[in-house]
XYZ file of C-alpha atoms in Angstrom:
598
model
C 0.000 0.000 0.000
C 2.933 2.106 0.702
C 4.238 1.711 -2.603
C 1.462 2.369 -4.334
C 0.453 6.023 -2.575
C 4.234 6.518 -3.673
C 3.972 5.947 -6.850
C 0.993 7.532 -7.538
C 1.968 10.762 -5.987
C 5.310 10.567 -7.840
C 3.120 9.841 -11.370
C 4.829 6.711 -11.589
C 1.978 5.435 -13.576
C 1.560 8.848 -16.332
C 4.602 8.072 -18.400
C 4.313 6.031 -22.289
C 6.517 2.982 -21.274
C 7.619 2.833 -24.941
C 9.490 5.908 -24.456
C 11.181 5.134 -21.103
C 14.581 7.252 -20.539
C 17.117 7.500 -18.319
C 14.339 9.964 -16.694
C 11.812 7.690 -16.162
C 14.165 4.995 -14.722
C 15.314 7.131 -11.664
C 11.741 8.314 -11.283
C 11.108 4.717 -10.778
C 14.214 3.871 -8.769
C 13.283 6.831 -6.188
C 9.840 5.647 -5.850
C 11.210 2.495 -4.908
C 13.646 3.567 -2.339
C 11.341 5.968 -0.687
C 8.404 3.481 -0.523
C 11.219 1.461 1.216
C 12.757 4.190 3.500
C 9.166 4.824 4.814
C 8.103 1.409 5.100
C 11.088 0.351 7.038
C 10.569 3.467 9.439
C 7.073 2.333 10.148
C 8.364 -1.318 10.605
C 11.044 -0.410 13.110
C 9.169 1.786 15.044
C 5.586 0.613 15.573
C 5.352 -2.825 14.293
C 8.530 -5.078 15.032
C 11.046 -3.500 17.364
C 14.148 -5.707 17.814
C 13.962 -7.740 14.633
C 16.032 -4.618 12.810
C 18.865 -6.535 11.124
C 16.381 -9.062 9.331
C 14.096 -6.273 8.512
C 16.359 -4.157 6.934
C 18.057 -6.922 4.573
C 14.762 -7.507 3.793
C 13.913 -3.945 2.457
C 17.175 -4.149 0.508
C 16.405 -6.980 -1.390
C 12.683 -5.798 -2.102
C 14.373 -2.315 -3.174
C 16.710 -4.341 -5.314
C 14.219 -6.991 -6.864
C 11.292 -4.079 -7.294
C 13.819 -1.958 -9.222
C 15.292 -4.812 -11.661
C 11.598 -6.063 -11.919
C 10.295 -2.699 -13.155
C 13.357 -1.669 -15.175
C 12.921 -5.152 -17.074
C 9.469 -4.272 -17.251
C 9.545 -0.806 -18.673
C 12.546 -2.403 -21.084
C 10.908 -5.044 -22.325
C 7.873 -2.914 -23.079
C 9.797 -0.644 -25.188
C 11.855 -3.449 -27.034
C 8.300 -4.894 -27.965
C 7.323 -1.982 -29.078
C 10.080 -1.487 -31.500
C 9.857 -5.011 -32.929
C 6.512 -4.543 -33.587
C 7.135 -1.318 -34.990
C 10.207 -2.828 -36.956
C 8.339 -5.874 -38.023
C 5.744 -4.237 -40.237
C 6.721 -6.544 -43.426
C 8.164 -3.017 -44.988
C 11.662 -2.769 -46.279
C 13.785 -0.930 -44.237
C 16.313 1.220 -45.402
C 20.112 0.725 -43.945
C 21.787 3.441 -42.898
C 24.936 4.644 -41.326
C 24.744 8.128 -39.187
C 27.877 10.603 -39.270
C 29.558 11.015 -35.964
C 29.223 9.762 -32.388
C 28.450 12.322 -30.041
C 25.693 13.429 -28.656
C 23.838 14.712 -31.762
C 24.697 11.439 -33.380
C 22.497 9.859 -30.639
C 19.766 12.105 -31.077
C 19.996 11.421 -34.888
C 19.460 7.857 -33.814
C 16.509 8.206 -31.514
C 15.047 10.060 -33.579
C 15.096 7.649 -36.845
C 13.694 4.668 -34.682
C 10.657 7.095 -33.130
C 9.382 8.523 -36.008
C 6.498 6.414 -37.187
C 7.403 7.670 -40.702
C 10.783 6.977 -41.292
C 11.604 3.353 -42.102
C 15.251 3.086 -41.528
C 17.518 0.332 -40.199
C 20.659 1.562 -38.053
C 23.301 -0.294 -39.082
C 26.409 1.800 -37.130
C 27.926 5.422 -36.536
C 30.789 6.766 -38.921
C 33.505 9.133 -37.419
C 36.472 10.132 -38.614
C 37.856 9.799 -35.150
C 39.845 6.608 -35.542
C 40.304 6.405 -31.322
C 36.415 5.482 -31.311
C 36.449 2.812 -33.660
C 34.636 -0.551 -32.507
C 33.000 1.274 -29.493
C 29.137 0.875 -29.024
C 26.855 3.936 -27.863
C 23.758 2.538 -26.548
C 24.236 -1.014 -28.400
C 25.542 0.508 -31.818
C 28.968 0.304 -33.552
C 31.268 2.599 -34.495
C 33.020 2.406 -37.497
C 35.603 4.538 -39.291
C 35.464 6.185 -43.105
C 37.614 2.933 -44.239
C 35.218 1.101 -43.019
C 32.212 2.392 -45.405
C 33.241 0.068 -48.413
C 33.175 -3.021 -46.023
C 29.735 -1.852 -44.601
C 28.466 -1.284 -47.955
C 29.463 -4.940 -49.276
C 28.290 -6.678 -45.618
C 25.080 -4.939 -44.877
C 24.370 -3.236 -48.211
C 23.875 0.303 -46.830
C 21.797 2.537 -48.721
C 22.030 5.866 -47.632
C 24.405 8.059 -45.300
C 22.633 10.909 -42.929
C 24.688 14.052 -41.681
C 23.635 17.270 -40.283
C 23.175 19.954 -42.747
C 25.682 22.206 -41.204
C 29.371 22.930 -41.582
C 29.423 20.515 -44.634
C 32.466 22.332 -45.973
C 34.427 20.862 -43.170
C 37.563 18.534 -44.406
C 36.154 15.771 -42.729
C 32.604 15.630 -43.479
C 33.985 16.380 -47.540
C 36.001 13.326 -47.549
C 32.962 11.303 -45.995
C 30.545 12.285 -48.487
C 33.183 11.904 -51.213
C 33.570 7.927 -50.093
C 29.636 7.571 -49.917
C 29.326 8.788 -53.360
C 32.278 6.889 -54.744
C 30.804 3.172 -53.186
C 27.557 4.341 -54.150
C 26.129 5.150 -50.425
C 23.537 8.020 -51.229
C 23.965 10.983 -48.509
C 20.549 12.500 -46.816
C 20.854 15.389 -44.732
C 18.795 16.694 -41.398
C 18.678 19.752 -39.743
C 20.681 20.411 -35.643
C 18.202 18.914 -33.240
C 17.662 22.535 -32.307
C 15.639 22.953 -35.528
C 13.712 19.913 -34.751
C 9.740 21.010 -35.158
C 8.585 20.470 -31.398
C 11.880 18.713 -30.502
C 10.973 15.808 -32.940
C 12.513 14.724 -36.069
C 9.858 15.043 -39.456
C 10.452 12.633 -41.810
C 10.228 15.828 -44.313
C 12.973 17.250 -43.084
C 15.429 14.264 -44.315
C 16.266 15.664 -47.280
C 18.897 14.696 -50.117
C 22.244 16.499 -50.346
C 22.146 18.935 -53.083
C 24.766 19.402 -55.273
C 24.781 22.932 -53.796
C 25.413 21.777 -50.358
C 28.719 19.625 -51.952
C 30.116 22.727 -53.448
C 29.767 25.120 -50.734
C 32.567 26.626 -49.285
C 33.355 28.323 -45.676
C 30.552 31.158 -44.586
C 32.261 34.669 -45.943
C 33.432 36.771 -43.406
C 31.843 40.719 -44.466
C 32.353 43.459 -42.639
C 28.546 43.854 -41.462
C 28.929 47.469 -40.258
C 30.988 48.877 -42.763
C 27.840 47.766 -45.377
C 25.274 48.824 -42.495
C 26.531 52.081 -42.161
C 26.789 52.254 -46.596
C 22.791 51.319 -47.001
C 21.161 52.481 -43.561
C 18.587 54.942 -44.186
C 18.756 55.029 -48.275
C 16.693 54.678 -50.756
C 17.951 51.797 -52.750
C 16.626 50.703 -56.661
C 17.554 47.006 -57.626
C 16.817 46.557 -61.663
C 15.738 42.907 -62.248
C 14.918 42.854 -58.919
C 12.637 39.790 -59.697
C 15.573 37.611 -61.204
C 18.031 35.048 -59.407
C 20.254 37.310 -58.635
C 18.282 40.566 -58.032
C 15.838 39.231 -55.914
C 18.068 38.075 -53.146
C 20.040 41.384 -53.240
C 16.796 42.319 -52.203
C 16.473 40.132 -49.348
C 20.240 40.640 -48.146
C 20.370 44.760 -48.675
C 16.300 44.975 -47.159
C 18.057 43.616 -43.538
C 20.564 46.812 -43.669
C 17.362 48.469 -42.945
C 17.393 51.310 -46.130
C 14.535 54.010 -45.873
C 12.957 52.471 -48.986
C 14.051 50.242 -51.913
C 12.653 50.399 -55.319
C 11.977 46.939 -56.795
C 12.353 47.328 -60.868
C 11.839 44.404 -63.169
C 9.814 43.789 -66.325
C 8.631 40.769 -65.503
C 5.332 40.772 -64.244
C 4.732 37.847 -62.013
C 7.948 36.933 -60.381
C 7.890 40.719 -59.288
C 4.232 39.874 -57.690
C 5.621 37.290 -56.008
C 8.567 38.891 -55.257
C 6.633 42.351 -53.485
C 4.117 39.492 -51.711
C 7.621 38.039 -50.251
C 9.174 40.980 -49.095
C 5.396 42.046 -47.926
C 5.501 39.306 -45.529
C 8.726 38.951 -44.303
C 9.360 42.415 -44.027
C 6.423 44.199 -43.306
C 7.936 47.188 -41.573
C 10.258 48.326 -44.834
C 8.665 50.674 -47.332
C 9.333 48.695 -50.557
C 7.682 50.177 -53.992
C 7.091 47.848 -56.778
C 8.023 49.551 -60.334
C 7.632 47.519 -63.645
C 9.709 49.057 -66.000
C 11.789 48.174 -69.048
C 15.447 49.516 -68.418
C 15.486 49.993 -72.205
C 12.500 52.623 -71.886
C 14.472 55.953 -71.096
C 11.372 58.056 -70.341
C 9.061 54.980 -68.077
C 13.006 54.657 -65.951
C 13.041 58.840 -65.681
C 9.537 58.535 -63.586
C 11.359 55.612 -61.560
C 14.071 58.678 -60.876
C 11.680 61.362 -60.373
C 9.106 59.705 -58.581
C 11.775 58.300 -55.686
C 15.116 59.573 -56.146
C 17.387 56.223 -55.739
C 20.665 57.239 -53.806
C 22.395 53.828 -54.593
C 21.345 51.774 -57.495
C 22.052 48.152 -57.854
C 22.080 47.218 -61.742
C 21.427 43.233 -61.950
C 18.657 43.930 -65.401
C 20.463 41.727 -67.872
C 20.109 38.780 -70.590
C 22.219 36.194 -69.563
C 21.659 32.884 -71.833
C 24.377 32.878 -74.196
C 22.671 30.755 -76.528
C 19.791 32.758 -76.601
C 22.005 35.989 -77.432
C 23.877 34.329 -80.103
C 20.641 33.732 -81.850
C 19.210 37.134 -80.802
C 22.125 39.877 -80.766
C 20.223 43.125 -81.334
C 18.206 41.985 -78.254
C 21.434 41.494 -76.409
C 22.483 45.045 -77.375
C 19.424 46.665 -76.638
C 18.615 45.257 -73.129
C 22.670 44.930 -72.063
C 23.986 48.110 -73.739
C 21.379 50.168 -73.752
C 19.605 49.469 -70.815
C 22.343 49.812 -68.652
C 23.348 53.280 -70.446
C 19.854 54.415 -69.845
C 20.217 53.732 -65.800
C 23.467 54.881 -65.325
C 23.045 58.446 -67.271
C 19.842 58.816 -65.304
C 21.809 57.946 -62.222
C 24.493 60.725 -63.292
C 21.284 63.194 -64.168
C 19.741 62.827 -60.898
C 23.051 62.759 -58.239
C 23.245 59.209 -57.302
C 25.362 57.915 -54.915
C 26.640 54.797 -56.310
C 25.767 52.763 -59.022
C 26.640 48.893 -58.937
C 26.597 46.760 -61.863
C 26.133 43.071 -61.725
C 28.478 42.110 -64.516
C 30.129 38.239 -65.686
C 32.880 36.216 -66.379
C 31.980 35.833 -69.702
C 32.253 39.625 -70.122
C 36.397 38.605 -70.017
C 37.811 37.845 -73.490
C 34.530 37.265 -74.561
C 33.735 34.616 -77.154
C 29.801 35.457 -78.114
C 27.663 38.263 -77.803
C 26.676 37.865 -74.304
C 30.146 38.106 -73.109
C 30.569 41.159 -75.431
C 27.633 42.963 -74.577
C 28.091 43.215 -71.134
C 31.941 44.066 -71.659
C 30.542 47.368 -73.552
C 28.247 47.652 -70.469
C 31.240 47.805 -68.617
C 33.459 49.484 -70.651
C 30.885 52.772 -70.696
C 30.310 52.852 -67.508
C 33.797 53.008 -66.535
C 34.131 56.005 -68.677
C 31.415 58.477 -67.316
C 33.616 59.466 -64.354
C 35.935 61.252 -67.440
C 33.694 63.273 -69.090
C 34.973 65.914 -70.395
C 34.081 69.612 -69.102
C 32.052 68.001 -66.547
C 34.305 67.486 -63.159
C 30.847 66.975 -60.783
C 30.409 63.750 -61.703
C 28.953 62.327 -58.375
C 27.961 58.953 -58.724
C 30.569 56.259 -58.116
C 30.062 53.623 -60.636
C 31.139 49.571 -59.589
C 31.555 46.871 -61.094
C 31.210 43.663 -59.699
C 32.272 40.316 -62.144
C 31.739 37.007 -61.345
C 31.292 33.566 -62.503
C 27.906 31.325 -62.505
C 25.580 31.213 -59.575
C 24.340 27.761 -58.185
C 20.419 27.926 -58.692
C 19.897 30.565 -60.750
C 17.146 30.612 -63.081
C 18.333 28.605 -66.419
C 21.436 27.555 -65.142
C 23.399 24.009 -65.367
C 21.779 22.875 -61.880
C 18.345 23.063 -62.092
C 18.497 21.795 -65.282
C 20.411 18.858 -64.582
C 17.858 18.335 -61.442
C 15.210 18.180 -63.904
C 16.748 15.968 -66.714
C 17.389 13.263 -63.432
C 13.537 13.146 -62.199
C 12.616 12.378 -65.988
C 15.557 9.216 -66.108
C 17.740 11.240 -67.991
C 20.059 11.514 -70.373
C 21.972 14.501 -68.870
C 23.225 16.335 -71.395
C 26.588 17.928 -71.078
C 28.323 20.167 -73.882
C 31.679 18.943 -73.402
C 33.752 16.475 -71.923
C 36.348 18.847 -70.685
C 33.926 21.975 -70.288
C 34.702 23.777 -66.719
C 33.560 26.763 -64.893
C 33.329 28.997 -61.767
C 30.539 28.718 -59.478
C 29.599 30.509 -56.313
C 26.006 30.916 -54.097
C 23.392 33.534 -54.999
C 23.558 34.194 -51.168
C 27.630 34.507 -51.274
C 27.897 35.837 -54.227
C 25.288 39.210 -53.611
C 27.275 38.987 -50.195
C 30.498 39.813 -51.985
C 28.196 42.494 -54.358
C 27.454 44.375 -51.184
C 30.852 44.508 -49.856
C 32.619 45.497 -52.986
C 30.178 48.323 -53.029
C 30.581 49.235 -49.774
C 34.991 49.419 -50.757
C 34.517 50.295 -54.096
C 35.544 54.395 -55.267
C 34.278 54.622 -58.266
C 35.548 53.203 -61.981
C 36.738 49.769 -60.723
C 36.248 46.183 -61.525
C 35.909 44.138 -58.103
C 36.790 40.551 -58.914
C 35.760 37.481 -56.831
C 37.416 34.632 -55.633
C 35.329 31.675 -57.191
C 37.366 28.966 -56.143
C 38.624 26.395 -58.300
C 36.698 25.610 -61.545
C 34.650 22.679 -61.827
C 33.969 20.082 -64.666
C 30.506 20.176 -65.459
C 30.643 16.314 -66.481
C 31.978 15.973 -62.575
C 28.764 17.810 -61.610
C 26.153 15.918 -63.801
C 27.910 12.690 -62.047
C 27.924 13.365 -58.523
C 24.433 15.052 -59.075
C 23.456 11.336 -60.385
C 25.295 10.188 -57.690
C 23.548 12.502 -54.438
C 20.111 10.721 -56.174
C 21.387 7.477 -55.339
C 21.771 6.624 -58.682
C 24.662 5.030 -60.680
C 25.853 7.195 -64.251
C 25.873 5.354 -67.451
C 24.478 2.721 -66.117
C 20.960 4.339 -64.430
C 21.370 7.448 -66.248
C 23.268 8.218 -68.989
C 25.412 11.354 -69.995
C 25.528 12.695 -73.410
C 28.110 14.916 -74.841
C 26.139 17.624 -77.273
C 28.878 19.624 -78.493
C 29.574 23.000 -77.701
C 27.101 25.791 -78.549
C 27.089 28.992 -80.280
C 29.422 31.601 -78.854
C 30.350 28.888 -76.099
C 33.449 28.341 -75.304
C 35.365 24.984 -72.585
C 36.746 27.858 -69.992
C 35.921 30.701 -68.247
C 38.295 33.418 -67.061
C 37.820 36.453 -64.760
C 41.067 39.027 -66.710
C 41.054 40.308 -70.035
C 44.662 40.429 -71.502
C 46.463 43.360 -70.188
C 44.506 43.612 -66.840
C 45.656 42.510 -63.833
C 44.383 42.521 -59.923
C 45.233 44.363 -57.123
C 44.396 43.311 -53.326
C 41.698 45.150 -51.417
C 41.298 43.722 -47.314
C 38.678 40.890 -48.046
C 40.989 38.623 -49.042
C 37.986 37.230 -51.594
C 37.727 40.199 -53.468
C 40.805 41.918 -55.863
C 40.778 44.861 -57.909
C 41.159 44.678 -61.327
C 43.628 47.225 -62.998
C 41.390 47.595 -65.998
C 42.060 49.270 -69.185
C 40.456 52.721 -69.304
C 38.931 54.382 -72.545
C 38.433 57.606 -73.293
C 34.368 58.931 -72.325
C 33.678 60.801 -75.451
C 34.996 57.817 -77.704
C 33.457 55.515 -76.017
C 29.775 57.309 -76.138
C 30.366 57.830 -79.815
C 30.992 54.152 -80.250
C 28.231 53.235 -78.429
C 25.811 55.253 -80.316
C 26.924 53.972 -83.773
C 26.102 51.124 -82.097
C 22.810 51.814 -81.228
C 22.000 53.069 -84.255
C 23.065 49.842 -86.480
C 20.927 48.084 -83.657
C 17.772 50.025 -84.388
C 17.944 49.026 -87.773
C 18.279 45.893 -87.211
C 21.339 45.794 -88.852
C 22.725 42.310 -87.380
C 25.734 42.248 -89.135
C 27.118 45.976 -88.818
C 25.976 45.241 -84.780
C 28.169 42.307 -84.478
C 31.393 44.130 -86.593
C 30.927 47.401 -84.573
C 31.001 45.322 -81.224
C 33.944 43.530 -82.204
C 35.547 47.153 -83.027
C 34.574 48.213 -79.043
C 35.846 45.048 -77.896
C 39.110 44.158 -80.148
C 39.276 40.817 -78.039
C 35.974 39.727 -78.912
C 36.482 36.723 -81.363
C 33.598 34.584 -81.602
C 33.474 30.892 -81.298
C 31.860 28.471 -82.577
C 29.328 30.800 -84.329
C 28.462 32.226 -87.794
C 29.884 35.358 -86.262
C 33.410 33.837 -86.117
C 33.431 34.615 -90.168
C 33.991 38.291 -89.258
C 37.845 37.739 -87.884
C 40.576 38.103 -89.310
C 38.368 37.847 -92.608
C 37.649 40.733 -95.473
C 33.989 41.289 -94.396
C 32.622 42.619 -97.913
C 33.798 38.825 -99.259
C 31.804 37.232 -96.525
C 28.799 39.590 -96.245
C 26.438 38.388 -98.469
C 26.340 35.059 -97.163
C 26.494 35.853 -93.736
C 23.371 37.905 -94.373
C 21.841 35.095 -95.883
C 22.120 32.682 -93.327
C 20.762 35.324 -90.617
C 17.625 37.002 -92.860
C 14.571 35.881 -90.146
C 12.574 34.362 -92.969
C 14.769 31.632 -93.172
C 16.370 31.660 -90.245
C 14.321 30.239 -86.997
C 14.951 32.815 -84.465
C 13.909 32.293 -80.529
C 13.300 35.810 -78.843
C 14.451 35.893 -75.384
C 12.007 36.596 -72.659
């Protein structure tokens, strides 16, 4: 009786038994004891004086034999439970965890409580070699040499590791072996980010081929930026794209007095304003579709809200798309970015930032070239001539491809593996840069912050990457096998494309600036007055829709501009009146299937 009024008043009886802890098991133990404590008090006090010896072993070996009996009881409860559970005729999936600490264990108890997640733990993997063969809690821990063994033996599936600090040396070279022995890798978020301190199934997720390429977090100096956007009204052209849209979301937590959202496109900007509406309902953001092209519709933009510091991502980017569509190219990347920046000059802007490319560097198709001229003028303005109160700093910021963006490699690839494949890849030996939209606008902001006006800021992209290694380890992160699940197909290279990427024209070269990710480059500078004259002979063959005097003038801006792989490459190095005619022929629209870029 004494044990029971215990128990009950210690809630003994409240608890699930299939989720006994360490907890619950002292709970039980003190019940135990103190039901013991008081009923040997009682005993040798009231009821049997002199019999104390016998009474107290007694009470020991009930306190003893209660305890074990309950323990085994609550355990035996909970290993039924997960049998059951375990025994539901589904296959289970065999997995290794990363690490063995105490995360590690809540990885684990998490797994074999969800009711969702059908998993078989076969071990721990840590690249501490002084753990190997211990057991936490009745599993094994193995080291990374190890994983090949494991995957032969058990024929493990799948890999889980926290989503964080994935750049680390050791957690690479894990994640490397998976992929090599065919051991797919699933990520989860800290147990801190657990919803209601349980793991969802939906937030196992696959590693992305982001997550593999990600480097260490950038280091930016927070209040030097704070201190360049707090309190200023900001514009972002294309504020709706890949790039434009998260400047948006990085420069809106600098907390600027109001930034203008510009883009053409109608309903990524809807969805953009409803975004920023509800994740930042405090910051006065105005929503302006414009075409950057339109001189007059981007003058109201000026006059209606007076941008101090502009931030010019409004570009065409495909280079595919430009090679088939070059007075496009022209008017949106020469012309539109003219338009913003003389407006900027006309109406006192602080800065002006350009988003510019790579492919802007020795450029090989009309992309690359138009953005070059983009550059090229508005490096300039700060030398016009007769006018010394030029105000507005203009930046440049150049950088390689983003991971994610809209149209790029990625998200295509993504989508090419959920239909079975092939992936198609350009070129066996095709490489290039990539960075984060998140660190990339990171950099953007910082360079702006540094920048004086009429430089080039130049990132540190890492080391180039061969985009037949990323359509294979992006088969691989499926948990598929290439060429033998899905196939890779070699297309050749297209128009204006060429196999690498570089970040310095010829005669330029880089100075350091304090972020040790971001370099100056000492860039060739051109006279204001020849350059605007240049450009508006440019213009001019562009509104006629003169493709072929557009593409010879360009290559006249840009002497370095020699086209590859493209009907344009006819105009090097070649008499153009012998070559004319036919290049005219092949590019009259009637016979020519053009694709207009959105």
């Amino acid at each position: 009786m004494i044990a029971f009024i215990v128990m009950f008043i210690m809630h003994i009886h409240t608890g699930f038994l299939r989720y006994s802890n360490m907890t619950d098991l002292v709970r039980v133990f003190g019940s135990v004891l103190l039901s013991s404590v008081i009923y040997l008090i009682c005993v040798n006090l009231w009821l049997m004086p002199g019999n104390e010896t016998t009474i107290n072993f007694i009470v020991m070996v009930n306190v003893s034999i209660s305890s074990m009996t309950l323990f085994i009881f609550r355990f035996a409860v909970k290993g039924l439970f997960v049998f059951i559970k375990n025994d539901s005729g589904a296959k289970k999936t065999r997995v290794l965890i990363y690490g063995s600490d105490a995360e590690a264990l809540f990885i684990k108890h998490g797994l074999q409580r969800s009711v969702q997640a059908k998993f078989t733990i076969i071990g721990f993997i840590d690249d501490d070699y002084g753990k190997k063969n211990l057991e936490l809690q009745g599993t094994k821990v193995y080291d990374l040499k190890s994983l090949e063994k494991l995957k032969r033996k058990y024929n493990v599936e799948k890999l889980i590791i926290l989503n964080q600090d994935l750049d680390e040396k050791s957690k690479k070279i894990a994640i490397e072996k998976c992929l090599a022995f065919g051991i797919q890798v699933l990520t989860i978020p800290p147990t801190d980010q657990w919803l209601f301190g349980k793991l969802n199934f939906n937030q196992i997720k696959n590693l992305k081929i982001e997550d593999l390429l990600q480097r260490k977090p950038i280091q930016v100096e927070l209040d030097h930026i704070s201190r360049d956007l707090l309190g200023k009204r900001i514009l972002i052209t294309g504020a709706a794209g890949s790039i434009g849209s998260e400047i948006v979301n990085q420069v809106i937590r600098y907390k600027p007095s109001m930034v203008i959202l510009c883009d053409q496109a109608e309903t990524p900007l809807h969805y953009l304003s409803l975004q920023v509406a509800e994740t930042f309902p405090n910051v006065v953001a105005n929503i302006f579709i414009a075409d950057v092209t339109n001189y007059d519709r981007m003058s109201k933009l000026f006059l209606d809200y007076r941008p101090e510091i502009i931030f010019h991502a409004a570009a065409y980017k495909h280079v595919p798309m430009m090679e088939e569509n070059p007075t496009e190219a022209v008017h949106n990347n020469v012309l539109g970015t003219k338009n913003v920046a003389d407006l900027a000059v006309s109406f006192d802007c602080e800065k002006f930032v350009m988003i510019s490319t790579d492919k802007a560097v020795n450029p090989t198709n009309i992309m690359g070239a138009s953005k070059r001229i983009a550059e090229i003028y508005i490096q300039s303005i700060k030398r016009i001539p007769g006018n010394n109160q030029v105000k507005t700093r203009f930046i440049t910021t150049r950088f390689g491809n983003v991971l994610g963006s809209n149209g790029s490699v990625v998200p295509r690839f993504a989508e090419q593996i959920e239909k079975g494949g092939p992936l198609t890849v350009t070129h066996p030996e095709i490489t290039r840069y990539f960075m984060t939209i998140p660190e990339a606008v990171q950099l953007v902001l910082e360079a702006a912050t540094i920048g004086k006006g009429g430089e080039i800021f130049i990132f540190d992209m890492g080391e180039p990457v061969k985009i037949a290694d990323l359509a294979r380890n992006m088969i691989k992160l499926a948990g598929l096998q290439p060429d033998k699940d899905i196939k890779i197909v070699y297309t050749g290279l297209r128009p204006g494309e060429k196999l690498y990427e570089e970040l310095l024209n010829d005669g330029e070269s880089t100075l350091p600036t304090y972020h040790e990710k971001i370099r100056i480059s000492k860039v060739i500078t051109n006279n204001y007055n020849d350059v605007l004259i240049d450009i508006k002979e440019l213009i001019a063959l562009n509104n006629r829709n003169d493709i072929l005097g557009v593409v010879k003038k360009m290559k006249s801006i840009v002497p370095e501009y020699i086209s590859n792989n493209s009907t344009f490459g006819e105009l090097d190095g070649a008499p153009c009146d012998n070559i004319l005619s036919g290049l005219q022929a092949s590019l009259d629209p009637p016979k020519r299937k053009t694709v207009r870029s959105a």
